[in-house]
Structure formats: C-alpha cells, structure tokens
PDB file of C-alpha atoms in Angstrom:
ATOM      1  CA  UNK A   1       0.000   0.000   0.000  1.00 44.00           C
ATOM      2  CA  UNK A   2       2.465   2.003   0.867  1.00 46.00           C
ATOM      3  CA  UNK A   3       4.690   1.436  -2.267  1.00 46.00           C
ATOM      4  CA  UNK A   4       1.245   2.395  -4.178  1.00 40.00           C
ATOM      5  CA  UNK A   5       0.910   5.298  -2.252  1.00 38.00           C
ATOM      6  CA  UNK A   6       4.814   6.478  -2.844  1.00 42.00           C
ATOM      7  CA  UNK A   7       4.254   5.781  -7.049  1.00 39.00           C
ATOM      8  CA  UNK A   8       0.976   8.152  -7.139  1.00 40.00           C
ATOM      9  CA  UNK A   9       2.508  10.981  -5.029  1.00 42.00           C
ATOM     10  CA  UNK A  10       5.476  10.897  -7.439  1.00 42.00           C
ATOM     11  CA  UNK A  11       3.167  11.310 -10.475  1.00 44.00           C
ATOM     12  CA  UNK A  12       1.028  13.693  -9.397  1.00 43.00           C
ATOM     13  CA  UNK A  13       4.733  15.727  -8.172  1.00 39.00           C
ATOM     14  CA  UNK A  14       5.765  14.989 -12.046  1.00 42.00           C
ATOM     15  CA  UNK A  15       2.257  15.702 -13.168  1.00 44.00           C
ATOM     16  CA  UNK A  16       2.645  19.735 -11.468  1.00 40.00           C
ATOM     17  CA  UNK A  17       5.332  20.058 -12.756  1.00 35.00           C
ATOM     18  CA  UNK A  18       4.854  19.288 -16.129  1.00 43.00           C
ATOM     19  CA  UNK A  19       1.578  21.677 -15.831  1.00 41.00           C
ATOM     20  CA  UNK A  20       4.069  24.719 -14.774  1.00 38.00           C
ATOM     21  CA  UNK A  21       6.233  23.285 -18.346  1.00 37.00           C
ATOM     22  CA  UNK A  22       3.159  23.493 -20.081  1.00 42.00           C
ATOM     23  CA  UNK A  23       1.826  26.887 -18.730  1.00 40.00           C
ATOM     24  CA  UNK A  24       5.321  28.616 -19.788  1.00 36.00           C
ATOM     25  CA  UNK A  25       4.764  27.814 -23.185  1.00 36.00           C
ATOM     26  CA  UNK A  26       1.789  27.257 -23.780  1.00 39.00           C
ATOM     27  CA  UNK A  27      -0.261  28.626 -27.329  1.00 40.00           C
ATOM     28  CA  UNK A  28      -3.282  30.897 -27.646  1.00 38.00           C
ATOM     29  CA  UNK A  29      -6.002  28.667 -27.355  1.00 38.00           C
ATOM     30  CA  UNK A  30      -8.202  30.246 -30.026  1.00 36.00           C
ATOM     31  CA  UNK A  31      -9.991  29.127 -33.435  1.00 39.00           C
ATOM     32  CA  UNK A  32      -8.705  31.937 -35.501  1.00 36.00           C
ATOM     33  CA  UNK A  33      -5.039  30.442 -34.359  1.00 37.00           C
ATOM     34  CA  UNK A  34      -5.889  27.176 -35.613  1.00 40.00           C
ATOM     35  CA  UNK A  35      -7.256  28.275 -39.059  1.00 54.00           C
ATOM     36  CA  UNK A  36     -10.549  27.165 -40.605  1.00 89.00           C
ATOM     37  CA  UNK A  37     -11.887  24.306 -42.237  1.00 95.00           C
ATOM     38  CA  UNK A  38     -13.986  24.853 -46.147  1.00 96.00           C
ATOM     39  CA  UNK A  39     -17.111  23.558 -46.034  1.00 96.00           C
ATOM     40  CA  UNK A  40     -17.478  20.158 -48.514  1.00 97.00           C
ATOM     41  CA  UNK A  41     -20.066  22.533 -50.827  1.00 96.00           C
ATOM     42  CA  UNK A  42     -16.930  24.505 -51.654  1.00 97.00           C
ATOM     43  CA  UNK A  43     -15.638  21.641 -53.132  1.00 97.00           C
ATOM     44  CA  UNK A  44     -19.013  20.467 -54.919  1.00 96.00           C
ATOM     45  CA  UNK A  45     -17.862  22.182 -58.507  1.00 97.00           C
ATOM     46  CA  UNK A  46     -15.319  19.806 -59.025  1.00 97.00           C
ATOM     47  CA  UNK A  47     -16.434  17.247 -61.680  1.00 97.00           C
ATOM     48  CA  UNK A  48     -14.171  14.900 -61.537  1.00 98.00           C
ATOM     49  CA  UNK A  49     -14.565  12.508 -58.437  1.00 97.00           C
ATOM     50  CA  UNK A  50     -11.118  11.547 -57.555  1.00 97.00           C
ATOM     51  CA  UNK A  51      -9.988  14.689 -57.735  1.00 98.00           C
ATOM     52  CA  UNK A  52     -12.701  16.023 -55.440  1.00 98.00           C
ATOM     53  CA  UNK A  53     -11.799  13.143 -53.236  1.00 98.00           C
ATOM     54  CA  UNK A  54      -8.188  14.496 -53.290  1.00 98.00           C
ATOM     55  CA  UNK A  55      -9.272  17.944 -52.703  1.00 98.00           C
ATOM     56  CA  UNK A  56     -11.721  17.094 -49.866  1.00 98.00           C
ATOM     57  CA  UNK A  57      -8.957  14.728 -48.067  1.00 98.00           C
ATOM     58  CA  UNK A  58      -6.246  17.567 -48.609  1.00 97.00           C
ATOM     59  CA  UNK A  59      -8.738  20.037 -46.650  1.00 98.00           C
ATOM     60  CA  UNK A  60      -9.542  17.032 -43.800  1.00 98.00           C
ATOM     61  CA  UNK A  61      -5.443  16.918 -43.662  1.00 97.00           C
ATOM     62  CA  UNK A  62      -5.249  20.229 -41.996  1.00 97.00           C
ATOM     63  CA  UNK A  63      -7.279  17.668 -38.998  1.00 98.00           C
ATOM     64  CA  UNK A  64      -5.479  14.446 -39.323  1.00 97.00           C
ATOM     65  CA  UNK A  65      -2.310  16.288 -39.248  1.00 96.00           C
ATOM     66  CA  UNK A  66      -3.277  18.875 -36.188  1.00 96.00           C
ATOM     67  CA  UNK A  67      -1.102  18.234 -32.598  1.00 96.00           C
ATOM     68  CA  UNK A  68      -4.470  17.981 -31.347  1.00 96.00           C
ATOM     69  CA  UNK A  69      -4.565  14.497 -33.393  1.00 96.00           C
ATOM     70  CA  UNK A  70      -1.324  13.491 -33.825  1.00 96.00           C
ATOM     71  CA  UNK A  71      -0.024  14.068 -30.160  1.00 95.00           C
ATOM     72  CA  UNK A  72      -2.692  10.497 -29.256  1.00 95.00           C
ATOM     73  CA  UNK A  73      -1.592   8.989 -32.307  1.00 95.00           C
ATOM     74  CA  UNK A  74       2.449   8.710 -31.751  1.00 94.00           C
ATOM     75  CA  UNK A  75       4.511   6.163 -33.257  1.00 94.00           C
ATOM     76  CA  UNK A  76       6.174   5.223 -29.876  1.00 92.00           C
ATOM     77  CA  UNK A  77       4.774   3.818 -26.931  1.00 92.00           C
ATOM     78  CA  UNK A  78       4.672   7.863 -25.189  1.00 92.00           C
ATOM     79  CA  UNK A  79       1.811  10.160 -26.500  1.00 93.00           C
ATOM     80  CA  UNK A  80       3.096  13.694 -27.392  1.00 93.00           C
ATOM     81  CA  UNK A  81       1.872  17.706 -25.855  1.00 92.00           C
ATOM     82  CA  UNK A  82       1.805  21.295 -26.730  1.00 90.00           C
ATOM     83  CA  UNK A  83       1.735  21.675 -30.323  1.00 91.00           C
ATOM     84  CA  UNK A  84       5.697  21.135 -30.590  1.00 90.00           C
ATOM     85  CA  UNK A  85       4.478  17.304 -29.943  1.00 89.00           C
ATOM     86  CA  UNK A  86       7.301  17.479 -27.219  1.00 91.00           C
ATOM     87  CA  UNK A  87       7.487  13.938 -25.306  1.00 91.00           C
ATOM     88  CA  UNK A  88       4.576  13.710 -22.630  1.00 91.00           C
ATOM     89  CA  UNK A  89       6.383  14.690 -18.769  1.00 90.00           C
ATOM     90  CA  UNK A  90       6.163  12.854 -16.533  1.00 89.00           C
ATOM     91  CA  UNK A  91       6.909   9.933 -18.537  1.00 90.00           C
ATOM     92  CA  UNK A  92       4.434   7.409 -19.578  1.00 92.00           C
ATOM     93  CA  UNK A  93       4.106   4.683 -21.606  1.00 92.00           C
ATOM     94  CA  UNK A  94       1.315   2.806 -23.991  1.00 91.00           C
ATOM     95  CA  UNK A  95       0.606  -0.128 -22.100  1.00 90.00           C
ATOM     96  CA  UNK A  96      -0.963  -3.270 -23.221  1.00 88.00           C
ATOM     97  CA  UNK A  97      -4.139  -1.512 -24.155  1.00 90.00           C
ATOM     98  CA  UNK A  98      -3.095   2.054 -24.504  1.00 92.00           C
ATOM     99  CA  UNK A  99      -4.565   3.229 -20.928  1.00 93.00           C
ATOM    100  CA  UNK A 100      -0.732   3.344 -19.654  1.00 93.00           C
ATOM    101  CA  UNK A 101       1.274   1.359 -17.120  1.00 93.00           C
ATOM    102  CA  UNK A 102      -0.570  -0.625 -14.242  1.00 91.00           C
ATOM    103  CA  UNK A 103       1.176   1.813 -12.280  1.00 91.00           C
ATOM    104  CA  UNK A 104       0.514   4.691 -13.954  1.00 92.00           C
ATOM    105  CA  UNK A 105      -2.798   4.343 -15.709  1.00 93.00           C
ATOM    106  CA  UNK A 106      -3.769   7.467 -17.568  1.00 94.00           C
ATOM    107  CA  UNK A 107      -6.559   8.205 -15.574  1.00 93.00           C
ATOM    108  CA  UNK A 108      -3.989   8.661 -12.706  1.00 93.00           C
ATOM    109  CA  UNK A 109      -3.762  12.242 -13.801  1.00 93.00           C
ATOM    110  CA  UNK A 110      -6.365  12.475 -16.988  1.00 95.00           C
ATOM    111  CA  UNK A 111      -9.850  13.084 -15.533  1.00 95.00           C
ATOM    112  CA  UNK A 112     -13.101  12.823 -17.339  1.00 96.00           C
ATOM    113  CA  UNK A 113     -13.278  16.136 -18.379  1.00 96.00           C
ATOM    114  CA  UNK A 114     -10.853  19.319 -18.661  1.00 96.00           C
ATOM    115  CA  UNK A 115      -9.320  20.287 -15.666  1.00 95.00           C
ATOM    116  CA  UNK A 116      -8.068  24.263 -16.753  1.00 93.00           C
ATOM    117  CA  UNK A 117      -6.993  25.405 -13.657  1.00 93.00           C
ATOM    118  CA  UNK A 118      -4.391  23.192 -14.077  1.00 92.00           C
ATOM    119  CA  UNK A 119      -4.104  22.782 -17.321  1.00 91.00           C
ATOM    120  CA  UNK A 120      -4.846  18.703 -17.626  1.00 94.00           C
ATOM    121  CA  UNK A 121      -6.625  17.565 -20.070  1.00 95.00           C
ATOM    122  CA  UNK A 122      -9.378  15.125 -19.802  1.00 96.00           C
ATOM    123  CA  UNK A 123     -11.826  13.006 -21.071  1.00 96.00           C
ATOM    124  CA  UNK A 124     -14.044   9.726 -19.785  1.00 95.00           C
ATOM    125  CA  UNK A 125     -12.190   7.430 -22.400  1.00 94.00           C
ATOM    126  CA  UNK A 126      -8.372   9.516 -22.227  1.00 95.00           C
ATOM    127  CA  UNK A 127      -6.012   7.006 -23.737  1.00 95.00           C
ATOM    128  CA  UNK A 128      -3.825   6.722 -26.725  1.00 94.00           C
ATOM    129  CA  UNK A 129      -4.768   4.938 -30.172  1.00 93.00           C
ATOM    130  CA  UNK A 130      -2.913   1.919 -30.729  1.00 92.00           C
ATOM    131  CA  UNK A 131       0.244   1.341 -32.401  1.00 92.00           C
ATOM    132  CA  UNK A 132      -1.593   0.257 -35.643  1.00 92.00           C
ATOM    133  CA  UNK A 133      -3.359   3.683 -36.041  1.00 93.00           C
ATOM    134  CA  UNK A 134      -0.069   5.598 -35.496  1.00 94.00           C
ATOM    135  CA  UNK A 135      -0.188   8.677 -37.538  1.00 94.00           C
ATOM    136  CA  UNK A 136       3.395  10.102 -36.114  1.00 94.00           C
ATOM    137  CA  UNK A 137       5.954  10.992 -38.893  1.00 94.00           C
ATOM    138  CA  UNK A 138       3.495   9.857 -41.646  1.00 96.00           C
ATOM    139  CA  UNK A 139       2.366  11.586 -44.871  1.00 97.00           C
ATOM    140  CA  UNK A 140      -1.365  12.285 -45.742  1.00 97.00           C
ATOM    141  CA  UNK A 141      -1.290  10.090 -47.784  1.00 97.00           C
ATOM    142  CA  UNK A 142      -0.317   7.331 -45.737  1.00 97.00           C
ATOM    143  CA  UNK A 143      -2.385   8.636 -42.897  1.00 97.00           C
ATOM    144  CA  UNK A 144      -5.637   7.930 -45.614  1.00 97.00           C
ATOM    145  CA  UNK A 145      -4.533   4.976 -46.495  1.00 97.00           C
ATOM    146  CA  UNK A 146      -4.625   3.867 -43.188  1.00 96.00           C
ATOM    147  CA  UNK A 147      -7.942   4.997 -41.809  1.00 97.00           C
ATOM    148  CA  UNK A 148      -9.340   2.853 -44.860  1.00 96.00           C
ATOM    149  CA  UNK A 149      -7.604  -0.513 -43.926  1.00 96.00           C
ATOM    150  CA  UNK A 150      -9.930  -2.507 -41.309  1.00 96.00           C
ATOM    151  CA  UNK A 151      -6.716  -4.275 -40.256  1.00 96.00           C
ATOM    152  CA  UNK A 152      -5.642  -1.331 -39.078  1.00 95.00           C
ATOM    153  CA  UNK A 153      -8.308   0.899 -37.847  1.00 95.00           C
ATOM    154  CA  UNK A 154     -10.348  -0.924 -35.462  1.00 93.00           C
ATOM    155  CA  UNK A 155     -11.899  -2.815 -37.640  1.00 96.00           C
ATOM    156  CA  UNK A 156     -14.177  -0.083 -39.401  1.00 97.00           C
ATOM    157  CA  UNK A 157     -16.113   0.031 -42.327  1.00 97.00           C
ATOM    158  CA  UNK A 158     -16.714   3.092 -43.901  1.00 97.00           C
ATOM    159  CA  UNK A 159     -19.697   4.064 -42.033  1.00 98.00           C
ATOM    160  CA  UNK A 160     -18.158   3.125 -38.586  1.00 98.00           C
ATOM    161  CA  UNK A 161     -15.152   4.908 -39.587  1.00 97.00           C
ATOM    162  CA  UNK A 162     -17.056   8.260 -40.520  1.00 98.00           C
ATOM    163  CA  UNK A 163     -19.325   7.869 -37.374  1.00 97.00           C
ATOM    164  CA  UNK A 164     -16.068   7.855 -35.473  1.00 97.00           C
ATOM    165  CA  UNK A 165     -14.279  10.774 -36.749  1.00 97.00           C
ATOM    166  CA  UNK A 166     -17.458  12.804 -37.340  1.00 97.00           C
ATOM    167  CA  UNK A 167     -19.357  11.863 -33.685  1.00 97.00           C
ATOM    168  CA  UNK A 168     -16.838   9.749 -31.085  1.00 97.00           C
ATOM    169  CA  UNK A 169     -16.568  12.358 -28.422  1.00 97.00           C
ATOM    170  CA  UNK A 170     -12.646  11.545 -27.814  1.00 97.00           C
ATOM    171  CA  UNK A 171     -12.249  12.992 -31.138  1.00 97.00           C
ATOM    172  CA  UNK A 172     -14.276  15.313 -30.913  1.00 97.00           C
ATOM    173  CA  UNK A 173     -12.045  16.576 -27.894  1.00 97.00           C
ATOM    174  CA  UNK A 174      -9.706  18.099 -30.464  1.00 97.00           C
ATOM    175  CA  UNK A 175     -11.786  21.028 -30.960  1.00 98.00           C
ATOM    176  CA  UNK A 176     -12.408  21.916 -26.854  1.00 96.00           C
ATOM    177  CA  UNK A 177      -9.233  21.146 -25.994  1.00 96.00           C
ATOM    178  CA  UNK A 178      -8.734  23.028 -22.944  1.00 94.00           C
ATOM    179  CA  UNK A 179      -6.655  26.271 -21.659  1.00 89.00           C
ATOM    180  CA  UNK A 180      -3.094  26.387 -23.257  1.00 88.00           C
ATOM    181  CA  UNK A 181      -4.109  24.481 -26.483  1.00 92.00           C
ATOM    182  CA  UNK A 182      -4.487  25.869 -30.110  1.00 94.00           C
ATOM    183  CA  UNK A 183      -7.817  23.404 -31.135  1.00 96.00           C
ATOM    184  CA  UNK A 184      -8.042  21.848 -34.477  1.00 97.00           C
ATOM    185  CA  UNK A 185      -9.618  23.873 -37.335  1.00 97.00           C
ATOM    186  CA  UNK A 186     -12.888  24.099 -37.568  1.00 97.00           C
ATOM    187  CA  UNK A 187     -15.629  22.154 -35.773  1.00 97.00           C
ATOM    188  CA  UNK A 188     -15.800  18.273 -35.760  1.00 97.00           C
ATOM    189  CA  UNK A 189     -19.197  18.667 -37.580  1.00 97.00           C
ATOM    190  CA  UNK A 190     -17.671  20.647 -40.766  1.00 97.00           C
ATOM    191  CA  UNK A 191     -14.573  17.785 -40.634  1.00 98.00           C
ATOM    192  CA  UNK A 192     -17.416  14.646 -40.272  1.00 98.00           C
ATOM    193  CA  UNK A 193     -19.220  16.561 -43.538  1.00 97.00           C
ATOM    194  CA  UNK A 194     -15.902  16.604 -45.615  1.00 98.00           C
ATOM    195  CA  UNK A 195     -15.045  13.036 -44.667  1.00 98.00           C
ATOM    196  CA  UNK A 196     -18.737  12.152 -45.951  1.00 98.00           C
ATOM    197  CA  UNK A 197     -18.165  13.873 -48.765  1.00 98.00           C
ATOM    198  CA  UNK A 198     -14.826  12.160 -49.296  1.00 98.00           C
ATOM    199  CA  UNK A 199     -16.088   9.184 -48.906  1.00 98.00           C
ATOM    200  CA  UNK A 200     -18.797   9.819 -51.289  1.00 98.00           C
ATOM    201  CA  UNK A 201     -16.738  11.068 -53.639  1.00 98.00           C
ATOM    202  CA  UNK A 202     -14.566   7.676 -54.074  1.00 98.00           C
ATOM    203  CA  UNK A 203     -12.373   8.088 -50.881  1.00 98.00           C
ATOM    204  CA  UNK A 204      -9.159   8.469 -52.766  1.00 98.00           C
ATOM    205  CA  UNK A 205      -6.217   8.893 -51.121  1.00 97.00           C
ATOM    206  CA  UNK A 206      -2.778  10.972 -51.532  1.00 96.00           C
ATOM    207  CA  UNK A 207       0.019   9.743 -53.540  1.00 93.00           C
ATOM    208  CA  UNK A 208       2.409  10.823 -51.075  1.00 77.00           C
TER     209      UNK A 208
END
C-alpha cells in the first residue's frame, strides 16, 4: 500500500510540474489560431470525383495532421503535448491496451473532463490509439490509407469509420481542448461533412 501510495505521489509531483512546463509555453487557445476548415459545398464544382476526393482529403489533412490528433496517435509507446508534440512529462508509456502502465494508468492524472486550472486535459475514455493507427511521422497520404484498412483501424467500415471521426466524443475533444491548447480547425461537424463527402466522392487517397 504504501509502495502504491509512494508511485501516485510521485506522479502527481511529475504531473505539477509538467503543468508549470506546459503553462510557460503554452499557445493561444483560439480558433482563428488554428485556421478554418472549407465547407465540402466549396468543393461540390469539381467534376471529376477523384480529384474532389483528393481535394476534400487535402482540406480534412489540416485535422489528421493537427497536434491535437497526432499528439494520441504517436509512433512510440509515449503520447506527445503542446503543439511542438514534445514527449509527454512525466513519462508514460502505452501499455498493453493504450490506458498506460498498471502503475501509472492514464486516468492517474487524466480526468473525465478538462481540468483548466491546471491545465490537464481530460476526457471519460483519455487514452492513446494503438500502435496500428499511429499517424506520427506519416504523410497524408499514408495517414488515408490507413484509416481505410480494417486491419488497421479498429476494424471499421466506412460508415463506422465516418461515425467515429465525425461523432466519437474523444475525437471530438480536439476542438475543446482546454486552456493552453491551439484546437483543431474548424468544428468536428464541418470535418465529419468533408469526410462524408470524401467518402462519397470515391475516398481516394494521396500519392504521397
């Protein structure tokens, strides 16, 4: 008990100051910082489907390829912060399910909602996505690619997979992400709409 008692008090220590980290350098936390997204109707004149696709998935990049996304969807087994994507402090690790260490689940420190006064982020369902949905040092391209393979994101057909990005409310946390951090552009609603339109459109994908 004791032992358990010592490993929490040290993470919570790490967890402050990390915060104080965080609070020196943190970003404006504004939507005209983190841009806009078109709406799909802006995209409606182009004829030809894949290259609407390609347009619509170019415009859904400026998402997939926010901090706010990438930072939960590292290569390694450490998520990343701020919008530098600077290693997470205190230290923590994947786990076998992506809720952390035994010892340092998570929800050791990540509530189930915001906490701004001191800048800790939160959500019911706070974890990382796993290793196969790492979007960390990949192209848009590759990133499409990916949320289209079942093997290798969750196991989700189309619909599932637009449901998720358009309506899971873990996503959705990119856009209220708390004090200190720039949000992703747009709303989730205007991404979910150019994703459906994407998808409608042939759900091409990037070269590159």
């Amino acid at each position: 008990m004791k032992r358990v008692v010592a490993v929490f008090s040290a993470a919570l220590l790490a967890a402050t100051l990390s915060i104080a980290l965080q609070r020196a350098t943190a970003q404006p936390n504004s939507q005209a910082a983190a841009g806009d997204l078109r709406p799909a109707a802006d995209f409606a004149g182009i004829a030809d489907r894949s290259a609407r696709a390609l347009a619509l998935i170019q415009e859904a990049g400026k998402v997939l390829q926010h901090p706010r996304c990438v930072n939960c969807h590292p290569a390694s087994d450490s998520p990343r912060q701020t919008d530098q994507r600077r290693m997470h402090q205190p230290l923590v690790v994947r786990g076998a399910d992506g809720h952390g260490a035994p010892t340092l689940a998570c929800n050791t420190c990540h509530g189930p909602a915001n906490f701004d006064p001191a800048h800790v982020p939160g959500h019911p369902e706070w974890h990382l996505a796993p290793l196969a949905m790492a979007w960390e040092g990949r192209s848009l391209g590759q990133i499409c690619e990916q949320i289209k393979d079942r093997a290798r994101n969750g196991d989700r057909d189309m619909a599932a997979l637009l449901h998720h990005l358009g309506e899971d409310t873990l996503v959705g946390w990119a856009w209220s992400p708390g004090s200190g951090r720039t949000p992703a552009p747009g709303t989730q609603a205007r991404f979910g709409e150019i994703m459906r339109a994407w998808a409608d459109a042939g759900a091409a994908c990037p070269a590159s």
